[in-house]
CSV table of C-alpha atoms and ligand atoms in Angstrom, one decimal:
chain,number,residue,atom,x,y,z
O,1,MET,CA,-3.9,20.5,-10.3
O,2,THR,CA,-5.3,22.9,-12.9
O,3,ALA,CA,-3.3,21.1,-15.7
O,4,GLY,CA,-5.2,17.8,-15.1
O,5,LEU,CA,-8.5,19.5,-14.9
O,6,SER,CA,-8.0,21.1,-18.3
O,7,LYS,CA,-7.4,17.7,-20.0
O,8,SER,CA,-10.0,15.5,-21.5
O,9,PRO,CA,-10.9,13.3,-19.7
O,10,ARG,CA,-10.3,15.4,-16.7
O,11,THR,CA,-7.8,14.1,-14.1
O,12,LEU,CA,-6.5,15.0,-10.6
O,13,PRO,CA,-3.2,13.3,-9.7
O,14,CYS,CA,-3.6,10.7,-6.9
O,15,LYS,CA,-0.4,11.9,-5.2
O,16,PHE,CA,-2.5,14.8,-3.9
O,17,PHE,CA,-4.6,12.5,-1.8
O,18,TYR,CA,-2.0,12.4,1.0
O,19,ASP,CA,-2.2,15.6,3.0
O,20,GLU,CA,-2.6,15.2,6.7
O,21,ARG,CA,-6.3,14.5,6.5
O,22,GLY,CA,-5.9,12.3,3.5
O,23,ALA,CA,-3.2,10.2,5.3
O,24,ARG,CA,-5.6,9.8,8.3
O,25,LEU,CA,-8.4,8.7,6.0
O,26,PHE,CA,-6.1,6.3,4.2
O,27,GLN,CA,-5.2,4.7,7.6
O,28,LYS,CA,-9.0,4.3,8.2
O,29,ILE,CA,-9.4,2.7,4.8
O,30,CYS,CA,-6.7,0.1,5.8
O,31,GLN,CA,-8.9,-1.0,8.7
O,32,LEU,CA,-12.2,-1.3,6.8
O,33,PRO,CA,-13.7,-4.7,6.5
O,34,GLU,CA,-14.1,-4.4,2.7
O,35,TYR,CA,-10.5,-3.3,2.2
O,36,TYR,CA,-8.9,-6.7,2.2
O,37,ILE,CA,-5.5,-5.4,1.0
O,38,THR,CA,-3.7,-4.3,4.2
O,39,ARG,CA,-5.2,-7.1,6.3
O,40,THR,CA,-4.2,-9.8,3.8
O,41,GLU,CA,-0.6,-8.5,3.3
O,42,LEU,CA,-0.2,-8.4,7.1
O,43,GLN,CA,-1.5,-12.0,7.4
O,44,ILE,CA,0.9,-13.2,4.8
O,45,LEU,CA,3.8,-11.5,6.6
O,46,ARG,CA,2.8,-12.9,10.0
O,47,LEU,CA,2.7,-16.4,8.6
O,48,ARG,CA,5.6,-16.2,6.3
O,49,SER,CA,8.1,-13.7,7.7
O,50,ALA,CA,10.5,-16.5,8.9
O,51,GLU,CA,10.6,-18.0,5.5
O,52,ILE,CA,11.0,-14.6,3.8
O,53,ALA,CA,13.8,-13.8,6.2
O,54,ALA,CA,15.5,-17.1,5.5
O,55,THR,CA,15.3,-16.5,1.8
O,56,LEU,CA,16.8,-13.0,2.1
O,57,GLY,CA,19.8,-14.3,4.1
O,58,SER,CA,21.9,-12.8,6.8
O,59,SER,CA,23.6,-9.4,7.2
O,60,ILE,CA,21.3,-7.7,4.6
O,61,GLU,CA,20.7,-3.9,4.4
O,62,LEU,CA,17.0,-3.3,4.2
O,63,ILE,CA,15.8,-0.2,2.3
O,64,GLY,CA,12.1,0.5,3.1
O,65,LEU,CA,10.1,2.7,0.7
O,66,GLY,CA,7.2,4.6,2.1
O,67,THR,CA,6.9,2.2,5.0
O,68,GLY,CA,4.9,4.7,7.1
O,69,ALA,CA,4.4,3.6,10.7
O,70,GLY,CA,6.5,0.5,9.9
O,71,THR,CA,4.0,-2.2,11.1
O,72,LYS,CA,4.9,-4.5,8.1
O,73,THR,CA,8.7,-3.8,8.2
O,74,ARG,CA,8.8,-4.5,11.9
O,75,ILE,CA,7.3,-8.0,11.3
O,76,LEU,CA,10.1,-8.6,8.8
O,77,LEU,CA,12.9,-7.1,10.9
O,78,GLU,CA,11.9,-9.3,13.8
O,79,GLU,CA,12.9,-12.4,11.8
O,80,LEU,CA,15.9,-11.2,9.8
O,81,ASN,CA,19.2,-12.7,10.8
O,82,LYS,CA,21.6,-10.0,12.0
O,83,PRO,CA,20.5,-7.3,9.5
O,84,ALA,CA,23.4,-4.8,8.8
O,85,ALA,CA,21.2,-1.7,8.6
O,86,TYR,CA,17.7,-0.5,8.0
O,87,LEU,CA,17.1,2.6,5.8
O,88,PRO,CA,13.5,3.8,6.0
O,89,ILE,CA,12.6,6.4,3.3
O,90,ASP,CA,9.6,8.5,3.9
O,91,ILE,CA,8.4,11.9,2.7
O,92,SER,CA,6.8,12.7,6.0
O,93,LYS,CA,9.5,13.9,8.5
O,94,GLU,CA,7.2,13.5,11.5
O,95,GLN,CA,6.3,9.9,10.5
O,96,LEU,CA,9.9,9.1,9.9
O,97,GLU,CA,11.1,10.5,13.2
O,98,ASN,CA,8.4,8.7,15.2
O,99,SER,CA,8.9,5.3,13.6
O,100,THR,CA,12.7,5.6,13.8
O,101,ALA,CA,12.5,6.4,17.6
O,102,ARG,CA,10.2,3.3,18.1
O,103,PHE,CA,12.5,1.1,15.9
O,104,ARG,CA,15.6,2.2,17.8
O,105,GLU,CA,13.9,1.2,21.0
O,106,ARG,CA,12.8,-2.2,19.7
O,107,PHE,CA,16.1,-3.0,17.8
O,108,PRO,CA,18.8,-1.3,19.8
O,109,GLU,CA,21.6,-3.1,18.0
O,110,LEU,CA,20.5,-2.2,14.5
O,111,ALA,CA,21.9,0.7,12.5
O,112,ILE,CA,18.9,2.7,11.5
O,113,LEU,CA,19.6,5.4,8.9
O,114,PRO,CA,16.4,7.3,8.1
O,115,ILE,CA,16.1,9.2,4.8
O,116,CYS,CA,13.5,12.0,4.5
O,117,ALA,CA,12.8,12.0,0.7
O,118,ASP,CA,10.1,11.5,-1.9
O,119,TYR,CA,11.1,8.1,-3.3
O,120,LEU,CA,9.5,9.0,-6.6
O,121,GLU,CA,12.3,11.4,-7.2
O,122,PRO,CA,16.0,10.4,-7.4
O,123,PHE,CA,17.6,10.2,-3.9
O,124,GLU,CA,21.0,9.2,-2.5
O,125,LEU,CA,21.7,6.6,0.2
O,126,PRO,CA,23.8,8.0,3.0
O,127,LEU,CA,27.5,7.1,3.2
O,128,PRO,CA,29.3,5.5,5.0
O,129,ARG,CA,27.0,2.6,5.8
O,130,PRO,CA,27.8,-0.6,7.8
O,131,PRO,CA,29.1,-3.4,5.5
O,132,SER,CA,26.3,-5.7,4.4
O,133,ALA,CA,25.9,-8.8,2.3
O,134,ARG,CA,23.4,-7.3,0.0
O,135,SER,CA,20.7,-4.6,-0.4
O,136,ILE,CA,17.1,-5.5,-0.3
O,137,ILE,CA,14.4,-3.0,-1.1
O,138,TYR,CA,11.1,-3.4,0.7
O,139,PHE,CA,8.1,-1.8,-1.0
O,140,PRO,CA,4.9,-3.0,0.7
O,141,GLY,CA,1.3,-1.9,0.5
O,142,SER,CA,0.7,-2.5,-3.3
O,143,THR,CA,1.5,1.1,-4.0
O,144,ILE,CA,3.0,-0.1,-7.2
O,145,GLY,CA,-0.6,-0.7,-8.3
O,146,ASN,CA,-1.1,3.1,-8.5
O,147,PHE,CA,1.5,3.3,-11.3
O,148,GLU,CA,0.5,2.8,-14.9
O,149,PRO,CA,2.4,-0.2,-16.4
O,150,ALA,CA,5.0,1.9,-18.3
O,151,ALA,CA,5.6,4.1,-15.2
O,152,ALA,CA,5.8,1.0,-13.0
O,153,THR,CA,8.5,-0.5,-15.2
O,154,GLY,CA,10.5,2.7,-15.2
O,155,PHE,CA,10.2,3.0,-11.4
O,156,LEU,CA,11.2,-0.6,-10.9
O,157,ARG,CA,14.2,-0.1,-13.2
O,158,ARG,CA,15.4,2.6,-10.8
O,159,LEU,CA,14.9,0.2,-7.9
O,160,ALA,CA,17.0,-2.5,-9.7
O,161,GLU,CA,19.8,0.1,-10.0
O,162,LEU,CA,19.4,1.1,-6.3
O,163,ALA,CA,19.5,-2.5,-5.2
O,164,GLY,CA,22.7,-3.0,-7.2
O,165,ASP,CA,24.5,-6.3,-8.0
O,166,ASP,CA,23.3,-9.1,-5.8
O,167,GLY,CA,20.5,-6.9,-4.5
O,168,GLY,CA,16.8,-7.8,-4.4
O,169,LEU,CA,13.2,-6.5,-4.0
O,170,VAL,CA,10.4,-7.6,-1.8
O,171,ILE,CA,7.2,-6.1,-3.0
O,172,GLY,CA,3.5,-6.3,-2.0
O,173,VAL,CA,1.2,-6.5,-5.0
O,174,ASP,CA,-2.6,-6.8,-5.1
O,175,LEU,CA,-3.7,-9.7,-7.3
O,176,ARG,CA,-6.6,-10.0,-9.8
O,177,LYS,CA,-9.7,-11.6,-8.4
O,178,ASP,CA,-13.5,-11.5,-8.5
O,179,PRO,CA,-14.2,-7.9,-9.6
O,180,LYS,CA,-17.0,-7.7,-7.0
O,181,ILE,CA,-14.5,-8.1,-4.1
O,182,ILE,CA,-12.3,-5.4,-5.7
O,183,GLU,CA,-15.2,-2.9,-6.3
O,184,ARG,CA,-16.4,-3.4,-2.7
O,185,ALA,CA,-13.0,-2.5,-1.4
O,186,TYR,CA,-13.1,0.8,-3.1
O,187,ASN,CA,-16.8,1.6,-2.5
O,188,ASP,CA,-16.9,0.8,1.2
O,189,SER,CA,-20.2,1.0,3.1
O,190,ALA,CA,-19.0,3.5,5.7
O,191,GLY,CA,-18.1,5.9,2.9
O,192,VAL,CA,-14.5,6.4,4.0
O,193,THR,CA,-13.1,6.0,0.5
O,194,ALA,CA,-15.6,8.6,-0.7
O,195,GLN,CA,-14.3,11.0,1.9
O,196,PHE,CA,-10.8,10.2,0.9
O,197,ASN,CA,-11.6,10.9,-2.8
O,198,LEU,CA,-13.6,14.1,-2.0
O,199,ASN,CA,-10.7,15.3,0.1
O,200,LEU,CA,-8.9,16.1,-3.2
O,201,LEU,CA,-11.5,18.9,-3.8
O,202,ALA,CA,-11.6,19.9,-0.1
O,203,ARG,CA,-7.8,20.2,-0.3
O,204,ALA,CA,-8.0,22.4,-3.4
O,205,ASN,CA,-10.4,24.6,-1.5
O,206,ARG,CA,-8.1,24.8,1.5
O,207,GLU,CA,-4.8,25.2,-0.2
O,208,LEU,CA,-5.6,26.8,-3.5
O,209,GLY,CA,-8.6,28.9,-2.6
O,210,ALA,CA,-10.8,26.9,-4.9
O,211,ASP,CA,-14.6,26.9,-4.5
O,212,PHE,CA,-15.7,23.4,-5.1
O,213,THR,CA,-19.1,22.6,-3.6
O,214,LEU,CA,-18.5,19.2,-2.1
O,215,LYS,CA,-22.1,18.1,-1.9
O,216,ASN,CA,-22.3,18.5,-5.7
O,217,TRP,CA,-19.9,15.6,-6.2
O,218,ARG,CA,-20.0,11.9,-5.6
O,219,HIS,CA,-17.4,9.2,-5.5
O,220,ASP,CA,-17.4,6.1,-7.6
O,221,ALA,CA,-14.9,3.3,-8.2
O,222,VAL,CA,-15.3,0.9,-11.1
O,223,TYR,CA,-13.2,-2.1,-12.1
O,224,ASN,CA,-12.0,-2.0,-15.7
O,225,ALA,CA,-11.6,-5.7,-16.5
O,226,ASN,CA,-9.8,-5.1,-19.8
O,227,GLU,CA,-7.1,-3.0,-18.1
O,228,GLY,CA,-7.2,-5.0,-14.8
O,229,ARG,CA,-7.6,-1.8,-12.7
O,230,ILE,CA,-9.9,0.1,-10.4
O,231,GLU,CA,-10.7,3.5,-11.7
O,232,MET,CA,-11.7,6.1,-9.1
O,233,TYR,CA,-13.8,9.0,-10.1
O,234,LEU,CA,-15.4,12.1,-8.8
O,235,ILE,CA,-18.7,12.7,-10.6
O,236,SER,CA,-20.5,16.0,-10.9
O,237,LEU,CA,-24.1,15.7,-9.7
O,238,VAL,CA,-25.2,19.0,-11.4
O,239,GLN,CA,-24.1,21.4,-14.0
O,240,GLN,CA,-21.7,23.6,-12.1
O,241,PHE,CA,-18.7,25.9,-12.1
O,242,ALA,CA,-15.6,25.9,-9.9
O,243,GLN,CA,-12.8,28.5,-9.7
O,244,ILE,CA,-9.2,27.5,-8.9
O,245,ARG,CA,-6.9,30.5,-8.6
O,246,GLU,CA,-7.8,32.7,-11.6
O,247,ARG,CA,-9.2,29.8,-13.7
O,248,ALA,CA,-12.8,28.9,-14.0
O,249,PHE,CA,-13.9,25.3,-14.9
O,250,SER,CA,-17.3,24.2,-16.1
O,251,PHE,CA,-18.6,20.7,-15.3
O,252,SER,CA,-21.7,19.2,-16.9
O,253,ARG,CA,-24.0,16.9,-14.9
O,254,GLY,CA,-22.5,13.4,-14.9
O,255,GLU,CA,-19.0,14.6,-15.9
O,256,LYS,CA,-16.2,12.7,-14.3
O,257,ILE,CA,-12.8,13.6,-12.9
O,258,LEU,CA,-10.4,10.5,-12.9
O,259,THR,CA,-8.5,10.6,-9.6
O,260,GLU,CA,-6.8,7.2,-9.3
O,261,TYR,CA,-5.9,3.9,-11.0
O,262,SER,CA,-5.2,0.9,-8.8
O,263,TYR,CA,-3.9,-1.9,-11.0
O,264,LYS,CA,-4.4,-5.5,-10.0
O,265,HIS,CA,-1.9,-7.9,-11.4
O,266,THR,CA,-1.7,-11.5,-12.2
O,267,PRO,CA,1.5,-13.2,-10.9
O,268,GLU,CA,2.6,-13.8,-14.5
O,269,GLY,CA,1.9,-10.3,-15.5
O,270,PHE,CA,3.7,-8.7,-12.6
O,271,THR,CA,6.7,-11.0,-13.1
O,272,ARG,CA,6.9,-9.9,-16.7
O,273,LEU,CA,6.7,-6.3,-15.7
O,274,ALA,CA,9.5,-6.7,-13.1
O,275,HIS,CA,11.5,-8.7,-15.6
O,276,ASP,CA,11.4,-5.8,-18.1
O,277,ALA,CA,12.8,-3.6,-15.3
O,278,GLY,CA,15.8,-6.0,-14.7
O,279,PHE,CA,14.5,-8.2,-11.9
O,280,VAL,CA,14.5,-12.0,-11.8
O,281,PHE,CA,11.6,-13.8,-10.2
O,282,GLU,CA,12.6,-15.8,-7.1
O,283,LYS,CA,9.5,-16.4,-4.9
O,284,LEU,CA,5.9,-15.5,-4.3
O,285,TRP,CA,4.0,-15.8,-1.0
O,286,THR,CA,0.2,-15.5,-1.1
O,287,ASP,CA,-2.8,-16.1,1.2
O,288,ASP,CA,-5.0,-19.1,0.6
O,289,ALA,CA,-7.5,-17.2,-1.5
O,290,ARG,CA,-4.6,-15.7,-3.5
O,291,LEU,CA,-6.0,-12.2,-2.9
O,292,PHE,CA,-2.5,-10.6,-2.4
O,293,GLY,CA,1.1,-11.4,-3.3
O,294,VAL,CA,4.4,-10.7,-1.6
O,295,PHE,CA,7.0,-11.2,-4.4
O,296,TYR,CA,10.7,-11.5,-4.1
O,297,PHE,CA,12.9,-10.7,-7.1
O,298,SER,CA,16.6,-10.5,-7.4
O,299,ALA,CA,18.3,-7.8,-9.3
O,300,ALA,CA,19.9,-9.0,-12.5
O,301,ASN,CA,22.2,-6.0,-13.1
E,1,AVI,C1,-2.1,3.4,-1.7
E,1,AVI,N1,-2.8,2.5,-2.6
E,1,AVI,C2,-2.1,1.2,-2.7
E,1,AVI,C3,-4.2,2.4,-2.3
E,1,AVI,C4,-4.9,1.5,-3.3
E,1,AVI,O1,-5.6,0.5,-2.9
E,1,AVI,O2,-4.7,1.7,-4.5
E,1,AVI,C5,-4.9,3.8,-2.4
E,1,AVI,C6,-6.4,3.7,-2.2
E,1,AVI,N2,-7.3,4.3,-2.9
E,1,AVI,C7,-8.5,4.0,-2.5
E,1,AVI,N3,-8.4,3.2,-1.5
E,1,AVI,C8,-7.1,3.0,-1.3
């Protein structure tokens, strides 16, 4: 944390959002009227899961990345034709155990092989596994939007390797649209995104013994049209100091800490990015307003 705060401009990495409180706040964000992302992805899945399943074919092995409670994966699994196995990968052991228990009840015939791991780091798939026609990675939620383009390509390249010959990737991606719609989604009227953002400082206070005064900071999210991304900031309302461990930081009034990028892609732009990582575009499912896209790529290893 202190490394990013020493940089210019100052940053705090967005992966620190998700402690227990942060994860709860994120779930609240997903239900906000302004946050169209989750709702729209679910709507696409509900309408198109039969078509998506038919495209993926029978006897596939489904590898779910950061699928959380599994609401989206469940919609897909309901339609898949005799899936060989489901491998959910989640960093939270508790989340993984809970969702695995629920999935075992709902799909008693299905081999479910949970993997407790940080999918951002290299991990191994368990062996032996039931024979399958092909491996399909499922990465919903537009989390890929939180990667800068070069990092997104690098990460997708790893996924292409993981999927292997004949494998594929189903990925949820937030699309470019009227910036007003995007900015509203990240500056919600109930202030939940602000709490989510400020939780970074609260977490530093709780876990690192820092002494940020939360009321001296405000949340802001702006859409950078040149880069096609939301930029989330914490802005210092006064000239102030904060201590983290033995280091003291001075913040001038109006000074910003960058906490997150959330990239919005065009279908063409995202297809190019995935292509650079070794994927071949197969299909795109969207909602009528083209707010969100569920892409299907095959791996071209
Ligand atoms: C997890 N990720 C896709 C969210 C997003 O929209 O970029 C995180 C988020 N940040 C603020 N609101 C939601």
